[in-house]
């Protein structure tokens, strides 16, 4: 479902040297699988997810999602496929502040294969427990509710793969637990694979399958990050 090979990314340091941040030789996730990657802050987790999503261009290597080589696509095609196959959940939610809960989900859907389907948007929002908050703006919601909007948006196109970048980092303990349970449940219901990255041991402990990012990412290992 997801297959990554020889994926590399370096950044130029303020001193002018290049620093290898991601060097993943071989990484795969099967259909519907859920995996938690444990990595310290600065170990390259976000960069890795950005490379998988094509938000950031890799220096080299291959990312295949659902059989499609993402790195070989033109930008418009990659944008289309990303909207179709990928859901992304951010630590900071990344909701559009000037739009309602319903509109945030509809906007996410409008780039996807089914378009802005109001009925489906309402259904997925009801599924995450926000059926009564459709016309609220993000700032009128609690942080836990805001993350649930982001979960609904990420899952609204029925992606094959969901990337979750420290999605519980801005939530208190109870809401973090609930949010993660919800993310895992909805992914399971839809048959989406889930790649979760975090340094939060409590969140990581909710997963049956965990790996150290340093074991996946050669660059982390070599830098001792
Ligand atoms: N655009 C960039 N330019 C230069 N360095 C960057 C850039 N983005 C990230 N880095 C560096 O790459 C490293 C990994 O960052 P990141 O992927 O955000 O780690 P994590 O998500 O694990 O905390 C950090 O040392 C960070 O400073
Ligand atoms: Mg990060």
PDB file of C-alpha atoms and ligand atoms in Angstrom:
ATOM      1  CA  UNK A   1       0.000   0.000   0.000  1.00  0.00           C
ATOM      2  CA  UNK A   2       2.790   2.386   1.006  1.00  0.00           C
ATOM      3  CA  UNK A   3       6.272   1.534  -0.106  1.00  0.00           C
ATOM      4  CA  UNK A   4       9.277   3.792   0.360  1.00  0.00           C
ATOM      5  CA  UNK A   5      12.711   3.114  -1.097  1.00  0.00           C
ATOM      6  CA  UNK A   6      16.004   4.994  -0.723  1.00  0.00           C
ATOM      7  CA  UNK A   7      14.197   8.198   0.153  1.00  0.00           C
ATOM      8  CA  UNK A   8      16.619  11.010   0.977  1.00  0.00           C
ATOM      9  CA  UNK A   9      16.419  14.634   1.980  1.00  0.00           C
ATOM     10  CA  UNK A  10      19.110  17.041   3.148  1.00  0.00           C
ATOM     11  CA  UNK A  11      18.822  20.617   4.287  1.00  0.00           C
ATOM     12  CA  UNK A  12      21.428  23.332   4.196  1.00  0.00           C
ATOM     13  CA  UNK A  13      22.422  24.257   7.722  1.00  0.00           C
ATOM     14  CA  UNK A  14      22.790  27.902   8.798  1.00  0.00           C
ATOM     15  CA  UNK A  15      26.550  27.328   8.711  1.00  0.00           C
ATOM     16  CA  UNK A  16      26.282  26.382   5.048  1.00  0.00           C
ATOM     17  CA  UNK A  17      26.898  22.648   5.257  1.00  0.00           C
ATOM     18  CA  UNK A  18      24.334  20.067   4.170  1.00  0.00           C
ATOM     19  CA  UNK A  19      22.691  17.951   6.838  1.00  0.00           C
ATOM     20  CA  UNK A  20      21.042  14.657   5.974  1.00  0.00           C
ATOM     21  CA  UNK A  21      17.633  14.597   7.659  1.00  0.00           C
ATOM     22  CA  UNK A  22      15.914  11.655   5.998  1.00  0.00           C
ATOM     23  CA  UNK A  23      17.565   8.535   4.624  1.00  0.00           C
ATOM     24  CA  UNK A  24      15.021   5.728   4.546  1.00  0.00           C
ATOM     25  CA  UNK A  25      16.218   2.716   2.619  1.00  0.00           C
ATOM     26  CA  UNK A  26      13.175   0.493   2.826  1.00  0.00           C
ATOM     27  CA  UNK A  27       9.868   1.092   4.539  1.00  0.00           C
ATOM     28  CA  UNK A  28       6.442  -0.353   3.862  1.00  0.00           C
ATOM     29  CA  UNK A  29       2.942  -0.342   5.254  1.00  0.00           C
ATOM     30  CA  UNK A  30       0.262  -2.808   4.187  1.00  0.00           C
ATOM     31  CA  UNK A  31      -3.400  -2.108   3.408  1.00  0.00           C
ATOM     32  CA  UNK A  32      -5.259  -1.122   6.555  1.00  0.00           C
ATOM     33  CA  UNK A  33      -2.188  -1.507   8.768  1.00  0.00           C
ATOM     34  CA  UNK A  34      -1.619   0.838  11.677  1.00  0.00           C
ATOM     35  CA  UNK A  35       1.920   1.702  12.705  1.00  0.00           C
ATOM     36  CA  UNK A  36       3.336   4.118  15.257  1.00  0.00           C
ATOM     37  CA  UNK A  37       6.808   5.559  14.744  1.00  0.00           C
ATOM     38  CA  UNK A  38       8.565   6.807  17.850  1.00  0.00           C
ATOM     39  CA  UNK A  39      11.055   9.615  17.336  1.00  0.00           C
ATOM     40  CA  UNK A  40      12.536  12.459  19.342  1.00  0.00           C
ATOM     41  CA  UNK A  41      11.840  16.029  18.374  1.00  0.00           C
ATOM     42  CA  UNK A  42      14.123  16.991  15.480  1.00  0.00           C
ATOM     43  CA  UNK A  43      14.616  13.409  14.297  1.00  0.00           C
ATOM     44  CA  UNK A  44      12.996  14.121  10.920  1.00  0.00           C
ATOM     45  CA  UNK A  45       9.485  12.705  11.416  1.00  0.00           C
ATOM     46  CA  UNK A  46       7.651  15.663   9.910  1.00  0.00           C
ATOM     47  CA  UNK A  47      10.099  15.835   7.023  1.00  0.00           C
ATOM     48  CA  UNK A  48       9.528  12.122   6.355  1.00  0.00           C
ATOM     49  CA  UNK A  49       5.740  12.544   6.282  1.00  0.00           C
ATOM     50  CA  UNK A  50       6.034  15.639   4.068  1.00  0.00           C
ATOM     51  CA  UNK A  51       8.136  13.623   1.629  1.00  0.00           C
ATOM     52  CA  UNK A  52       5.594  10.788   1.589  1.00  0.00           C
ATOM     53  CA  UNK A  53       2.793  13.271   0.960  1.00  0.00           C
ATOM     54  CA  UNK A  54       4.797  15.098  -1.694  1.00  0.00           C
ATOM     55  CA  UNK A  55       4.421  18.365   0.212  1.00  0.00           C
ATOM     56  CA  UNK A  56       8.209  18.441   0.076  1.00  0.00           C
ATOM     57  CA  UNK A  57      10.304  17.206  -2.861  1.00  0.00           C
ATOM     58  CA  UNK A  58      12.809  14.475  -2.033  1.00  0.00           C
ATOM     59  CA  UNK A  59      16.425  14.617  -3.166  1.00  0.00           C
ATOM     60  CA  UNK A  60      15.990  11.066  -4.411  1.00  0.00           C
ATOM     61  CA  UNK A  61      14.167   7.799  -3.959  1.00  0.00           C
ATOM     62  CA  UNK A  62      10.751   6.310  -4.472  1.00  0.00           C
ATOM     63  CA  UNK A  63       7.370   6.659  -2.767  1.00  0.00           C
ATOM     64  CA  UNK A  64       4.626   4.370  -3.990  1.00  0.00           C
ATOM     65  CA  UNK A  65       1.121   4.829  -2.672  1.00  0.00           C
ATOM     66  CA  UNK A  66      -1.498   2.296  -3.704  1.00  0.00           C
ATOM     67  CA  UNK A  67       0.671   1.250  -6.631  1.00  0.00           C
ATOM     68  CA  UNK A  68       1.366   4.758  -7.913  1.00  0.00           C
ATOM     69  CA  UNK A  69       4.905   6.145  -8.001  1.00  0.00           C
ATOM     70  CA  UNK A  70       4.250   9.584  -6.545  1.00  0.00           C
ATOM     71  CA  UNK A  71       7.682  11.074  -7.224  1.00  0.00           C
ATOM     72  CA  UNK A  72       7.331  10.559 -10.986  1.00  0.00           C
ATOM     73  CA  UNK A  73       4.126  12.572 -11.331  1.00  0.00           C
ATOM     74  CA  UNK A  74       3.666  16.117 -12.519  1.00  0.00           C
ATOM     75  CA  UNK A  75       2.606  18.506  -9.786  1.00  0.00           C
ATOM     76  CA  UNK A  76      -1.085  18.743 -10.802  1.00  0.00           C
ATOM     77  CA  UNK A  77      -1.382  14.962 -10.994  1.00  0.00           C
ATOM     78  CA  UNK A  78       0.366  14.558  -7.675  1.00  0.00           C
ATOM     79  CA  UNK A  79      -2.025  17.064  -6.087  1.00  0.00           C
ATOM     80  CA  UNK A  80      -4.982  15.118  -7.472  1.00  0.00           C
ATOM     81  CA  UNK A  81      -3.700  11.760  -6.305  1.00  0.00           C
ATOM     82  CA  UNK A  82      -2.802  13.152  -2.902  1.00  0.00           C
ATOM     83  CA  UNK A  83      -6.364  14.406  -2.446  1.00  0.00           C
ATOM     84  CA  UNK A  84      -7.673  11.019  -3.530  1.00  0.00           C
ATOM     85  CA  UNK A  85      -5.420   8.637  -1.666  1.00  0.00           C
ATOM     86  CA  UNK A  86      -4.044  10.501   1.309  1.00  0.00           C
ATOM     87  CA  UNK A  87      -5.394  12.006   4.507  1.00  0.00           C
ATOM     88  CA  UNK A  88      -3.130  14.200   6.628  1.00  0.00           C
ATOM     89  CA  UNK A  89      -3.691  15.092  10.261  1.00  0.00           C
ATOM     90  CA  UNK A  90      -1.508  17.855  11.710  1.00  0.00           C
ATOM     91  CA  UNK A  91      -0.509  18.623  15.274  1.00  0.00           C
ATOM     92  CA  UNK A  92      -1.817  22.163  14.822  1.00  0.00           C
ATOM     93  CA  UNK A  93      -5.031  20.993  13.092  1.00  0.00           C
ATOM     94  CA  UNK A  94      -4.519  23.461  10.180  1.00  0.00           C
ATOM     95  CA  UNK A  95      -8.184  24.366   9.895  1.00  0.00           C
ATOM     96  CA  UNK A  96      -9.184  27.351   7.791  1.00  0.00           C
ATOM     97  CA  UNK A  97     -10.239  29.893  10.397  1.00  0.00           C
ATOM     98  CA  UNK A  98     -12.624  31.881   8.200  1.00  0.00           C
ATOM     99  CA  UNK A  99     -14.707  28.832   7.349  1.00  0.00           C
ATOM    100  CA  UNK A 100     -17.217  26.814   9.329  1.00  0.00           C
ATOM    101  CA  UNK A 101     -16.738  23.220  10.418  1.00  0.00           C
ATOM    102  CA  UNK A 102     -18.855  21.983   7.498  1.00  0.00           C
ATOM    103  CA  UNK A 103     -17.038  24.244   5.027  1.00  0.00           C
ATOM    104  CA  UNK A 104     -13.638  23.048   6.217  1.00  0.00           C
ATOM    105  CA  UNK A 105     -14.609  19.474   5.400  1.00  0.00           C
ATOM    106  CA  UNK A 106     -16.291  20.448   2.116  1.00  0.00           C
ATOM    107  CA  UNK A 107     -13.160  22.313   1.014  1.00  0.00           C
ATOM    108  CA  UNK A 108     -11.047  19.243   1.723  1.00  0.00           C
ATOM    109  CA  UNK A 109     -13.500  17.145  -0.263  1.00  0.00           C
ATOM    110  CA  UNK A 110     -13.630  19.533  -3.190  1.00  0.00           C
ATOM    111  CA  UNK A 111     -10.109  18.455  -4.239  1.00  0.00           C
ATOM    112  CA  UNK A 112     -11.008  14.773  -3.940  1.00  0.00           C
ATOM    113  CA  UNK A 113     -12.734  12.297  -6.233  1.00  0.00           C
ATOM    114  CA  UNK A 114     -16.278  12.786  -4.980  1.00  0.00           C
ATOM    115  CA  UNK A 115     -16.233  16.575  -4.826  1.00  0.00           C
ATOM    116  CA  UNK A 116     -17.931  18.683  -2.175  1.00  0.00           C
ATOM    117  CA  UNK A 117     -20.740  16.318  -1.183  1.00  0.00           C
ATOM    118  CA  UNK A 118     -22.670  18.003   1.641  1.00  0.00           C
ATOM    119  CA  UNK A 119     -24.466  14.860   2.695  1.00  0.00           C
ATOM    120  CA  UNK A 120     -21.268  12.916   3.037  1.00  0.00           C
ATOM    121  CA  UNK A 121     -19.552  15.812   4.836  1.00  0.00           C
ATOM    122  CA  UNK A 122     -22.402  15.885   7.358  1.00  0.00           C
ATOM    123  CA  UNK A 123     -22.173  12.123   7.798  1.00  0.00           C
ATOM    124  CA  UNK A 124     -18.461  12.103   8.517  1.00  0.00           C
ATOM    125  CA  UNK A 125     -18.841  15.047  10.907  1.00  0.00           C
ATOM    126  CA  UNK A 126     -21.612  13.203  12.715  1.00  0.00           C
ATOM    127  CA  UNK A 127     -19.303  10.191  12.891  1.00  0.00           C
ATOM    128  CA  UNK A 128     -16.672  12.204  14.769  1.00  0.00           C
ATOM    129  CA  UNK A 129     -19.312  13.605  17.116  1.00  0.00           C
ATOM    130  CA  UNK A 130     -19.694  17.056  15.585  1.00  0.00           C
ATOM    131  CA  UNK A 131     -23.110  16.751  13.997  1.00  0.00           C
ATOM    132  CA  UNK A 132     -24.291  19.589  16.233  1.00  0.00           C
ATOM    133  CA  UNK A 133     -21.393  21.945  15.393  1.00  0.00           C
ATOM    134  CA  UNK A 134     -21.592  22.178  11.614  1.00  0.00           C
ATOM    135  CA  UNK A 135     -21.914  25.947  11.431  1.00  0.00           C
ATOM    136  CA  UNK A 136     -19.444  26.824  14.152  1.00  0.00           C
ATOM    137  CA  UNK A 137     -16.134  28.431  13.287  1.00  0.00           C
ATOM    138  CA  UNK A 138     -12.918  26.763  14.495  1.00  0.00           C
ATOM    139  CA  UNK A 139     -12.290  29.390  17.196  1.00  0.00           C
ATOM    140  CA  UNK A 140     -15.697  28.578  18.669  1.00  0.00           C
ATOM    141  CA  UNK A 141     -14.627  24.998  19.328  1.00  0.00           C
ATOM    142  CA  UNK A 142     -12.452  23.362  21.972  1.00  0.00           C
ATOM    143  CA  UNK A 143      -9.064  22.067  20.839  1.00  0.00           C
ATOM    144  CA  UNK A 144     -10.348  18.497  21.063  1.00  0.00           C
ATOM    145  CA  UNK A 145     -13.263  19.404  18.784  1.00  0.00           C
ATOM    146  CA  UNK A 146     -10.955  21.212  16.370  1.00  0.00           C
ATOM    147  CA  UNK A 147      -8.850  18.105  16.006  1.00  0.00           C
ATOM    148  CA  UNK A 148     -12.023  16.097  15.349  1.00  0.00           C
ATOM    149  CA  UNK A 149     -12.853  18.443  12.455  1.00  0.00           C
ATOM    150  CA  UNK A 150      -9.363  17.794  11.123  1.00  0.00           C
ATOM    151  CA  UNK A 151      -9.943  14.044  11.480  1.00  0.00           C
ATOM    152  CA  UNK A 152     -13.236  14.320   9.575  1.00  0.00           C
ATOM    153  CA  UNK A 153     -11.536  16.353   6.854  1.00  0.00           C
ATOM    154  CA  UNK A 154      -8.648  13.892   6.551  1.00  0.00           C
ATOM    155  CA  UNK A 155     -11.004  10.917   6.245  1.00  0.00           C
ATOM    156  CA  UNK A 156     -13.671  12.618   4.112  1.00  0.00           C
ATOM    157  CA  UNK A 157     -12.250  11.339   0.816  1.00  0.00           C
ATOM    158  CA  UNK A 158     -11.860   7.772   2.101  1.00  0.00           C
ATOM    159  CA  UNK A 159      -8.076   7.783   1.665  1.00  0.00           C
ATOM    160  CA  UNK A 160      -6.042   4.604   1.451  1.00  0.00           C
ATOM    161  CA  UNK A 161      -3.408   6.103   3.728  1.00  0.00           C
ATOM    162  CA  UNK A 162      -3.645   8.480   6.667  1.00  0.00           C
ATOM    163  CA  UNK A 163      -0.548  10.299   7.930  1.00  0.00           C
ATOM    164  CA  UNK A 164      -0.864  11.635  11.472  1.00  0.00           C
ATOM    165  CA  UNK A 165       1.914  13.966  12.649  1.00  0.00           C
ATOM    166  CA  UNK A 166       1.792  14.213  16.449  1.00  0.00           C
ATOM    167  CA  UNK A 167      -1.982  14.725  16.215  1.00  0.00           C
ATOM    168  CA  UNK A 168      -2.334  14.691  19.991  1.00  0.00           C
ATOM    169  CA  UNK A 169       0.509  17.109  20.746  1.00  0.00           C
ATOM    170  CA  UNK A 170      -1.776  20.055  21.467  1.00  0.00           C
ATOM    171  CA  UNK A 171      -4.387  18.147  23.441  1.00  0.00           C
ATOM    172  CA  UNK A 172      -4.612  17.368  27.139  1.00  0.00           C
ATOM    173  CA  UNK A 173      -4.239  13.783  28.249  1.00  0.00           C
ATOM    174  CA  UNK A 174      -7.871  12.730  28.067  1.00  0.00           C
ATOM    175  CA  UNK A 175      -8.586  14.428  24.754  1.00  0.00           C
ATOM    176  CA  UNK A 176      -5.364  13.045  23.333  1.00  0.00           C
ATOM    177  CA  UNK A 177      -6.467   9.545  24.216  1.00  0.00           C
ATOM    178  CA  UNK A 178      -9.948  10.044  22.769  1.00  0.00           C
ATOM    179  CA  UNK A 179      -8.659  11.681  19.593  1.00  0.00           C
ATOM    180  CA  UNK A 180      -6.289   8.836  18.919  1.00  0.00           C
ATOM    181  CA  UNK A 181      -8.949   6.220  19.586  1.00  0.00           C
ATOM    182  CA  UNK A 182     -11.198   8.026  17.125  1.00  0.00           C
ATOM    183  CA  UNK A 183      -8.517   8.302  14.449  1.00  0.00           C
ATOM    184  CA  UNK A 184      -7.732   4.602  14.778  1.00  0.00           C
ATOM    185  CA  UNK A 185     -11.394   3.576  14.714  1.00  0.00           C
ATOM    186  CA  UNK A 186     -12.330   5.631  11.680  1.00  0.00           C
ATOM    187  CA  UNK A 187      -9.266   4.408   9.784  1.00  0.00           C
ATOM    188  CA  UNK A 188     -10.232   0.833  10.628  1.00  0.00           C
ATOM    189  CA  UNK A 189     -13.838   1.385   9.511  1.00  0.00           C
ATOM    190  CA  UNK A 190     -12.663   2.767   6.191  1.00  0.00           C
ATOM    191  CA  UNK A 191      -9.858   0.270   5.708  1.00  0.00           C
ATOM    192  CA  UNK A 192      -7.283   3.061   5.596  1.00  0.00           C
ATOM    193  CA  UNK A 193      -3.696   2.411   6.644  1.00  0.00           C
ATOM    194  CA  UNK A 194      -2.450   4.702   9.406  1.00  0.00           C
ATOM    195  CA  UNK A 195       1.069   5.992   9.919  1.00  0.00           C
ATOM    196  CA  UNK A 196       1.327   7.818  13.215  1.00  0.00           C
ATOM    197  CA  UNK A 197       4.484   9.624  14.358  1.00  0.00           C
ATOM    198  CA  UNK A 198       5.096  10.990  17.825  1.00  0.00           C
ATOM    199  CA  UNK A 199       7.466  11.312  20.742  1.00  0.00           C
ATOM    200  CA  UNK A 200       4.608  10.982  23.252  1.00  0.00           C
ATOM    201  CA  UNK A 201       5.030   7.615  24.997  1.00  0.00           C
ATOM    202  CA  UNK A 202       1.465   7.543  26.232  1.00  0.00           C
ATOM    203  CA  UNK A 203       0.076   8.016  22.744  1.00  0.00           C
ATOM    204  CA  UNK A 204       2.545   5.537  21.293  1.00  0.00           C
ATOM    205  CA  UNK A 205       1.449   2.958  23.854  1.00  0.00           C
ATOM    206  CA  UNK A 206      -2.050   2.909  22.328  1.00  0.00           C
ATOM    207  CA  UNK A 207      -0.637   1.146  19.267  1.00  0.00           C
ATOM    208  CA  UNK A 208       0.039  -2.574  19.069  1.00  0.00           C
ATOM    209  CA  UNK A 209       2.720  -2.062  16.446  1.00  0.00           C
ATOM    210  CA  UNK A 210       5.458   0.467  17.175  1.00  0.00           C
ATOM    211  CA  UNK A 211       8.854   1.085  15.677  1.00  0.00           C
ATOM    212  CA  UNK A 212      11.671   3.445  16.510  1.00  0.00           C
ATOM    213  CA  UNK A 213      12.094   6.047  13.818  1.00  0.00           C
ATOM    214  CA  UNK A 214      15.856   5.822  14.284  1.00  0.00           C
ATOM    215  CA  UNK A 215      15.632   2.234  13.098  1.00  0.00           C
ATOM    216  CA  UNK A 216      13.744   3.295   9.957  1.00  0.00           C
ATOM    217  CA  UNK A 217      15.693   6.456   9.234  1.00  0.00           C
ATOM    218  CA  UNK A 218      19.411   6.005   8.687  1.00  0.00           C
ATOM    219  CA  UNK A 219      19.958   9.776   8.991  1.00  0.00           C
ATOM    220  CA  UNK A 220      18.528   9.869  12.530  1.00  0.00           C
ATOM    221  CA  UNK A 221      20.706   6.963  13.528  1.00  0.00           C
ATOM    222  CA  UNK A 222      23.873   8.453  12.104  1.00  0.00           C
ATOM    223  CA  UNK A 223      23.228  11.890  13.626  1.00  0.00           C
ATOM    224  CA  UNK A 224      22.384  10.328  16.975  1.00  0.00           C
ATOM    225  CA  UNK A 225      19.206  12.392  17.088  1.00  0.00           C
TER     226      UNK A 225
HETATM  227  N1  LIG B   1      13.226  23.760   5.653  1.00  0.00           N
HETATM  228  C1  LIG B   1      14.234  23.390   6.450  1.00  0.00           C
HETATM  229  N2  LIG B   1      15.470  23.906   6.300  1.00  0.00           N
HETATM  230  C2  LIG B   1      16.501  23.520   7.080  1.00  0.00           C
HETATM  231  N3  LIG B   1      16.386  22.601   8.067  1.00  0.00           N
HETATM  232  C3  LIG B   1      15.180  22.057   8.271  1.00  0.00           C
HETATM  233  C4  LIG B   1      14.040  22.412   7.490  1.00  0.00           C
HETATM  234  N4  LIG B   1      12.978  21.687   7.917  1.00  0.00           N
HETATM  235  C5  LIG B   1      13.432  20.917   8.942  1.00  0.00           C
HETATM  236  N5  LIG B   1      14.750  21.128   9.153  1.00  0.00           N
HETATM  237  C6  LIG B   1      15.581  20.451  10.159  1.00  0.00           C
HETATM  238  O1  LIG B   1      15.406  19.055  10.005  1.00  0.00           O
HETATM  239  C7  LIG B   1      15.391  18.407  11.264  1.00  0.00           C
HETATM  240  C8  LIG B   1      14.167  17.527  11.409  1.00  0.00           C
HETATM  241  O2  LIG B   1      13.022  18.328  11.454  1.00  0.00           O
HETATM  242  P1  LIG B   1      11.561  17.687  11.542  1.00  0.00           P
HETATM  243  O3  LIG B   1      11.346  16.806  10.370  1.00  0.00           O
HETATM  244  O4  LIG B   1      10.605  18.796  11.742  1.00  0.00           O
HETATM  245  O5  LIG B   1      11.697  16.773  12.851  1.00  0.00           O
HETATM  246  P2  LIG B   1      10.571  16.218  13.844  1.00  0.00           P
HETATM  247  O6  LIG B   1       9.256  16.307  13.157  1.00  0.00           O
HETATM  248  O7  LIG B   1      10.988  14.808  14.145  1.00  0.00           O
HETATM  249  O8  LIG B   1      10.631  17.064  15.072  1.00  0.00           O
HETATM  250  C9  LIG B   1      15.497  19.508  12.309  1.00  0.00           C
HETATM  251  O9  LIG B   1      16.829  19.571  12.754  1.00  0.00           O
HETATM  252  C10 LIG B   1      15.119  20.763  11.560  1.00  0.00           C
HETATM  253  O10 LIG B   1      15.783  21.883  12.080  1.00  0.00           O
HETATM  254 MG1  LIG B   2       7.485  17.240  13.691  1.00  0.00          MG
END
